[in-house]
Short mmCIF file of C-alpha atoms in Angstrom, two decimals:
data_model
loop_
_atom_site.label_atom_id
_atom_site.label_comp_id
_atom_site.label_asym_id
_atom_site.label_seq_id
_atom_site.Cartn_x
_atom_site.Cartn_y
_atom_site.Cartn_z
CA MET A 1099 81.92 112.05 69.55
CA LEU A 1100 78.70 112.89 71.53
CA SER A 1101 79.27 113.11 75.25
CA ARG A 1102 76.37 110.62 75.79
CA VAL A 1103 78.08 108.09 73.60
CA ALA A 1104 81.40 108.50 75.35
CA ASP A 1105 79.72 108.21 78.66
CA ASN A 1106 77.79 104.95 77.64
CA LEU A 1107 80.97 103.30 76.15
CA PHE A 1108 83.00 104.25 79.21
CA TRP A 1109 80.52 102.73 81.67
CA MET A 1110 79.80 99.69 79.59
CA SER A 1111 83.40 98.88 79.70
CA ARG A 1112 83.68 99.51 83.55
CA TYR A 1113 80.78 97.25 84.32
CA LEU A 1114 81.98 94.47 82.07
CA GLU A 1115 85.38 94.66 83.81
CA ARG A 1116 83.72 94.70 87.21
CA THR A 1117 81.58 91.64 86.27
CA GLU A 1118 84.61 89.68 85.27
CA HIS A 1119 86.54 90.71 88.46
CA THR A 1120 83.63 89.64 90.69
CA ALA A 1121 83.44 86.29 88.90
CA ARG A 1122 87.11 85.77 89.25
CA LEU A 1123 87.13 86.49 93.01
CA ILE A 1124 84.20 84.17 93.64
CA GLY A 1125 85.85 81.38 91.59
CA VAL A 1126 89.12 81.76 93.55
CA GLY A 1127 87.13 81.60 96.79
CA LEU A 1128 85.21 78.52 95.77
CA THR A 1129 88.37 76.59 94.81
CA GLN A 1130 89.78 77.26 98.25
CA ILE A 1131 86.93 75.27 99.97
CA LEU A 1132 88.23 72.08 98.62
CA ASP A 1133 91.16 71.73 101.03
CA GLN A 1134 90.35 74.24 103.81
CA THR A 1135 88.44 74.01 107.08
CA PRO A 1136 85.41 76.25 107.46
CA GLN A 1137 87.29 78.16 110.17
CA ALA A 1138 90.19 78.92 107.81
CA LEU A 1139 87.76 80.02 105.06
CA VAL A 1140 85.98 82.74 107.11
CA PRO A 1141 88.88 85.38 107.04
CA ARG A 1142 89.44 84.56 103.40
CA TRP A 1143 85.82 85.21 102.35
CA GLN A 1144 85.94 88.41 104.52
CA ARG A 1145 88.85 89.71 102.51
CA LEU A 1146 87.13 88.91 99.17
CA LEU A 1147 83.93 90.63 100.23
CA ALA A 1148 85.94 93.65 101.54
CA ALA A 1149 87.71 93.83 98.18
CA LEU A 1150 84.37 94.15 96.48
CA HIS A 1151 83.11 96.62 99.09
CA VAL A 1152 80.23 94.24 99.99
CA GLU A 1153 78.97 93.64 103.53
CA PRO A 1154 78.52 89.93 104.41
CA PRO A 1155 75.04 88.51 104.41
CA GLY A 1156 73.68 88.16 107.94
CA ASP A 1157 75.90 87.22 110.77
CA SER A 1158 77.66 84.14 109.33
CA LEU A 1159 80.32 83.70 106.61
CA ASN A 1160 79.96 79.94 106.69
CA ASP A 1161 76.93 79.96 104.38
CA LEU A 1162 78.70 80.14 101.01
CA GLN A 1163 75.44 79.81 99.12
CA SER A 1164 74.17 82.98 100.78
CA ILE A 1165 77.50 84.71 99.88
CA THR A 1166 77.51 83.59 96.32
CA ARG A 1167 73.79 84.62 95.91
CA LEU A 1168 74.61 88.03 97.23
CA LEU A 1169 77.53 88.40 94.78
CA THR A 1170 75.81 86.71 91.77
CA THR A 1171 72.03 86.86 91.48
CA ASP A 1172 71.04 89.53 94.04
CA ALA A 1173 69.82 92.33 91.83
CA THR A 1174 69.51 94.76 94.93
CA ASN A 1175 73.34 94.47 95.39
CA PRO A 1176 74.94 96.90 92.92
CA ALA A 1177 78.16 94.89 93.00
CA SER A 1178 76.50 91.56 92.01
CA ILE A 1179 77.11 89.97 88.65
CA ARG A 1180 73.53 90.28 87.73
CA ALA A 1181 73.36 94.01 88.48
CA CYS A 1182 76.69 94.79 86.74
CA MET A 1183 75.69 92.86 83.63
CA ALA A 1184 72.32 94.68 83.59
CA ARG A 1185 74.07 98.02 83.66
CA ALA A 1186 76.67 96.98 81.12
CA ARG A 1187 73.93 95.74 78.83
CA GLU A 1188 71.88 98.93 79.21
CA ASN A 1189 74.83 101.11 78.35
CA ALA A 1190 75.60 98.96 75.30
CA ARG A 1191 71.98 99.18 74.20
CA GLN A 1192 72.15 102.95 74.29
CA VAL A 1193 75.08 102.97 71.77
CA ARG A 1194 74.27 99.84 69.60
CA GLU A 1195 75.20 101.95 66.44
CA GLN A 1196 78.66 102.52 67.83
CA ILE A 1197 79.57 98.96 68.81
CA SER A 1198 79.68 95.93 66.62
CA SER A 1199 76.69 93.54 66.20
CA GLU A 1200 78.91 90.76 67.42
CA MET A 1201 79.69 92.76 70.59
CA TRP A 1202 75.98 93.43 71.17
CA GLU A 1203 74.96 89.80 70.60
CA HIS A 1204 77.54 88.36 73.11
CA ILE A 1205 76.80 91.05 75.73
CA ASN A 1206 73.08 90.50 75.38
CA GLN A 1207 73.43 86.65 75.46
CA LEU A 1208 75.48 86.72 78.62
CA TYR A 1209 73.02 89.12 80.19
CA LEU A 1210 70.18 86.80 79.42
CA ASN A 1211 72.09 83.81 80.82
CA VAL A 1212 72.80 85.55 84.09
CA GLN A 1213 69.20 86.76 84.41
CA ALA A 1214 67.77 83.33 83.92
CA ILE A 1215 69.80 81.32 86.36
CA SER A 1216 69.33 81.03 90.07
CA ILE A 1217 71.90 80.36 92.73
CA GLU A 1218 70.27 77.00 93.42
CA GLN A 1219 70.89 75.99 89.89
CA ILE A 1220 74.44 77.12 90.05
CA TRP A 1221 75.14 75.10 93.15
CA GLN A 1222 73.25 72.11 91.87
CA ASP A 1223 75.54 71.92 88.82
CA GLU A 1224 79.14 72.99 89.05
CA PRO A 1225 79.55 76.40 90.61
CA VAL A 1226 83.27 76.84 89.74
CA GLU A 1227 82.54 76.07 86.06
CA PHE A 1228 79.77 78.64 86.06
CA TYR A 1229 82.07 81.40 87.13
CA GLN A 1230 84.75 80.21 84.74
CA MET A 1231 82.16 80.46 82.02
CA ILE A 1232 81.38 84.10 82.98
CA LYS A 1233 85.15 84.92 82.79
CA GLU A 1234 85.55 83.21 79.47
CA ARG A 1235 82.58 84.88 77.89
CA LEU A 1236 83.75 88.28 79.10
CA HIS A 1237 87.22 87.60 77.74
CA LEU A 1238 85.58 86.70 74.45
CA ILE A 1239 83.63 90.09 74.48
CA GLN A 1240 86.88 91.88 75.11
CA GLY A 1241 88.55 90.11 72.21
CA ILE A 1242 85.51 90.75 69.92
CA THR A 1243 85.67 94.45 70.94
CA ASP A 1244 89.28 94.69 69.99
CA ALA A 1245 88.81 92.72 66.70
CA THR A 1246 85.66 94.29 65.45
CA MET A 1247 85.52 97.96 66.50
CA ASN A 1248 87.42 100.76 64.79
CA HIS A 1249 90.23 101.83 67.10
CA GLY A 1250 88.99 105.41 67.25
CA GLU A 1251 87.52 107.58 70.00
CA GLY A 1252 84.85 105.06 71.00
CA TRP A 1253 87.26 102.22 71.38
CA ARG A 1254 89.64 104.42 73.34
CA PHE A 1255 86.92 105.30 75.81
CA ILE A 1256 86.30 101.66 76.32
CA GLN A 1257 89.98 101.16 77.07
CA VAL A 1258 90.04 104.03 79.53
CA GLY A 1259 87.01 102.55 81.40
CA ARG A 1260 88.51 99.12 81.42
CA TYR A 1261 91.84 99.99 82.81
CA LEU A 1262 90.58 102.60 85.39
CA GLU A 1263 88.31 100.06 86.72
CA ARG A 1264 91.15 97.49 86.81
CA ILE A 1265 93.40 99.83 88.68
CA TRP A 1266 90.70 100.55 91.30
CA ALA A 1267 89.93 96.82 91.85
CA THR A 1268 93.55 95.75 92.08
CA THR A 1269 94.46 98.50 94.61
CA LEU A 1270 91.57 97.33 96.69
CA LEU A 1271 92.73 93.73 96.53
CA LEU A 1272 96.23 94.60 97.46
CA GLU A 1273 94.96 96.72 100.40
CA VAL A 1274 92.76 94.06 101.98
CA PHE A 1275 95.53 91.37 101.65
CA PHE A 1276 98.37 93.60 102.81
CA ARG A 1277 96.66 95.29 105.73
CA PRO A 1278 96.94 92.41 108.14
CA TYR A 1279 100.48 91.55 106.96
CA LEU A 1280 101.79 95.13 107.42
CA SER A 1281 100.02 95.53 110.72
CA GLY A 1282 102.13 92.64 112.18
CA ASN A 1283 99.51 89.88 111.96
CA GLU A 1284 101.58 87.90 109.51
CA ASN A 1285 100.08 84.62 110.82
CA THR A 1286 96.72 85.53 109.39
CA ILE A 1287 98.19 85.55 105.84
CA ASP A 1288 99.99 82.54 104.50
CA ALA A 1289 101.39 81.32 101.20
CA ILE A 1290 98.00 80.06 100.17
CA ASP A 1291 96.57 83.52 100.53
CA TRP A 1292 99.39 85.12 98.44
CA VAL A 1293 98.76 82.64 95.73
CA ALA A 1294 95.02 83.40 95.97
CA LEU A 1295 95.76 87.09 95.57
CA LEU A 1296 97.72 86.40 92.42
CA LYS A 1297 94.99 84.25 91.15
CA CYS A 1298 92.39 86.83 91.90
CA CYS A 1299 94.28 88.99 89.41
CA THR A 1300 94.80 86.15 86.87
CA ALA A 1301 98.57 86.71 87.45
CA PHE A 1302 99.85 83.51 89.15
CA GLU A 1303 101.42 81.93 86.17
CA ALA A 1304 102.78 85.28 84.92
CA TYR A 1305 104.28 85.88 88.31
CA CYS A 1306 105.97 82.45 88.29
CA LYS A 1307 107.55 83.27 84.93
CA VAL A 1308 109.27 86.23 86.54
CA TYR A 1309 110.00 85.08 89.97
CA THR A 1310 109.50 81.30 89.89
CA ALA A 1311 107.01 79.64 92.29
CA ASP A 1312 108.64 81.39 95.35
CA VAL A 1313 105.71 83.61 96.44
CA GLN A 1314 106.97 86.38 98.68
CA PRO A 1315 104.81 89.29 99.79
CA ALA A 1316 107.20 92.03 98.55
CA ARG A 1317 107.45 90.33 95.20
CA VAL A 1318 103.71 89.93 94.87
CA ALA A 1319 103.38 93.68 95.64
CA GLU A 1320 106.08 94.56 93.09
CA PHE A 1321 104.54 92.36 90.34
CA LEU A 1322 100.93 93.65 90.75
CA LEU A 1323 102.00 97.24 91.18
CA LEU A 1324 105.06 97.93 89.04
CA ASN A 1325 105.42 95.21 86.45
CA ALA A 1326 105.34 96.84 83.02
CA GLU A 1327 104.50 93.83 80.93
CA SER A 1328 101.65 92.16 82.98
CA PRO A 1329 98.21 93.24 81.77
CA ARG A 1330 96.91 92.91 85.27
CA SER A 1331 99.44 95.19 86.93
CA ILE A 1332 98.56 98.67 88.03
CA ARG A 1333 101.50 100.15 86.03
CA PHE A 1334 100.49 98.42 82.79
CA ALA A 1335 96.90 99.72 83.27
CA ALA A 1336 98.05 103.29 84.00
CA ASP A 1337 100.13 103.11 80.77
CA GLN A 1338 96.95 102.18 78.81
CA VAL A 1339 94.92 104.92 80.44
CA GLN A 1340 97.48 107.61 79.54
CA MET A 1341 97.93 106.25 76.02
CA SER A 1342 94.25 106.19 75.38
CA LEU A 1343 93.61 109.59 76.77
CA GLU A 1344 96.46 111.13 74.61
CA GLN A 1345 94.76 109.41 71.59
CA ILE A 1346 91.32 110.75 72.42
CA GLY A 1347 92.69 114.22 72.87
CA GLN A 1348 94.36 114.06 69.45
CA LEU A 1349 91.26 112.71 67.75
CA ALA A 1350 88.78 115.07 69.56
CA GLY A 1351 90.99 118.06 69.22
CA THR A 1352 89.71 119.55 72.38
CA ARG A 1353 91.68 122.09 74.26
CA HIS A 1354 90.13 120.98 77.58
CA ALA A 1355 91.77 117.43 77.63
CA ALA A 1356 95.09 118.57 79.05
CA ARG A 1357 94.24 118.08 82.64
CA ALA A 1358 93.17 114.44 82.15
CA GLU A 1359 96.27 113.72 80.33
CA ARG A 1360 98.44 115.41 82.76
CA LEU A 1361 96.88 113.52 85.65
CA ALA A 1362 97.29 110.21 83.88
CA GLY A 1363 100.87 111.06 83.01
CA ARG A 1364 101.63 111.85 86.56
CA LEU A 1365 100.20 108.51 87.73
CA ARG A 1366 102.15 106.71 85.08
CA ALA A 1367 105.43 108.43 86.00
CA GLN A 1368 104.94 107.63 89.67
CA LEU A 1369 104.62 103.99 88.81
CA ASP A 1370 107.35 103.94 86.24
CA TYR A 1371 109.95 105.19 88.68
CA GLY A 1372 108.56 103.57 91.84
CA GLN A 1373 110.58 101.00 94.01
CA VAL A 1374 108.69 98.51 95.88
CA ASP A 1375 110.95 98.51 98.93
CA GLU A 1376 110.53 102.23 99.22
CA ILE A 1377 106.82 102.07 98.78
CA ILE A 1378 106.45 99.44 101.49
CA ALA A 1379 108.84 101.28 103.81
CA ASP A 1380 107.06 104.61 103.42
CA ASN A 1381 103.39 103.37 103.63
CA LEU A 1382 102.01 100.88 101.06
CA LEU A 1383 98.37 101.28 102.11
CA LEU A 1384 98.64 105.09 101.78
CA PHE A 1385 100.31 104.66 98.42
CA LEU A 1386 97.34 102.43 97.28
CA SER A 1387 94.81 104.95 98.57
CA GLN A 1388 96.63 107.77 96.79
CA ILE A 1389 96.37 105.83 93.53
CA ARG A 1390 92.56 105.49 93.91
CA GLN A 1391 92.39 109.20 94.57
CA GLN A 1392 94.35 109.90 91.42
CA CYS A 1393 91.99 107.58 89.39
CA SER A 1394 89.09 109.57 90.80
CA ALA A 1395 90.73 112.78 89.71
CA ILE A 1396 91.37 111.32 86.28
CA HIS A 1397 87.71 110.23 86.15
CA ASP A 1398 86.50 113.78 87.06
CA ALA A 1399 88.87 115.32 84.54
CA ILE A 1400 87.52 113.05 81.75
CA TYR A 1401 84.05 114.12 82.62
CA GLN A 1402 84.91 117.79 82.62
CA ALA A 1403 86.63 117.53 79.25
CA TYR A 1404 84.38 115.13 77.34
CA ILE A 1405 81.11 114.37 79.03
CA SER A 1406 79.64 117.04 81.42
CA TYR A 1407 81.54 120.19 80.17
CA PRO A 1408 79.60 123.50 80.25
CA ILE A 1409 78.01 124.40 76.82
CA ASP A 1410 80.12 127.55 76.43
CA GLN A 1411 83.19 125.32 76.25
CA ALA A 1412 81.80 123.50 73.23
CA LEU A 1413 81.09 126.78 71.29
CA PRO A 1414 83.70 128.18 68.86
CA GLN A 1415 85.65 131.02 70.22
#
């Protein structure tokens, strides 16, 4: 596969995952305004913005329309839904011959819908339903991708991009929620917040099937970090990254793929044998930061092996 094609598929997938993640966090934040005071909502929106690496607009967090504009329709904010969909669509356009026509049609249609709408229209109608629509359309695109593409190199690069992005986003979420809890400020985090964290990962119902509705911080950390069956857990995502890199290496037959596979295997083993009580006792925040560092190393190794390798490495020896 051409390195340009691999790069476009990889980033198309990352931006689609990022769009869905942003829409989900906004949706969770908006549902909280129904039974919360403005004072209680401020730290919750601060956490959601921090998880997206976005600075709050202006000096106030009480203006939810300004916050949602920043995260949704502000094209100058690279983390906004509009900006992420534009980048996802551009990467998809570059490789239209590699993706299915159904994929392109749905990506393009969602892009056009997001470009055409204003935050005033969203708030005038039903904002929660708008973000639910974004999530459902992206889930549809994901399903169409899995159902209509050959599961070869291209599809595997899409999988790697999706799950690397998911690991990164989930570790940031865990970090911003657990930092005040681990620093002794337990009163700033209550049961509503732990439920919100699970919902930010589309994992509340799955969590309840494992632990019942008794939401405890250590169990939340264990589920989102180490559960082998939840598609939103970091361990599950790491499994998918390693599996896809191994398949790409076999299909490409490149001798330079070993480092990426080795790094992914090391991350997977660390999560396979991790114990949440030991992780929390040692330093959960450091553990999450190290996972992101490992993801960055895997990303760099993928580029070195498949995308930006020196020309002499591609020549026969």
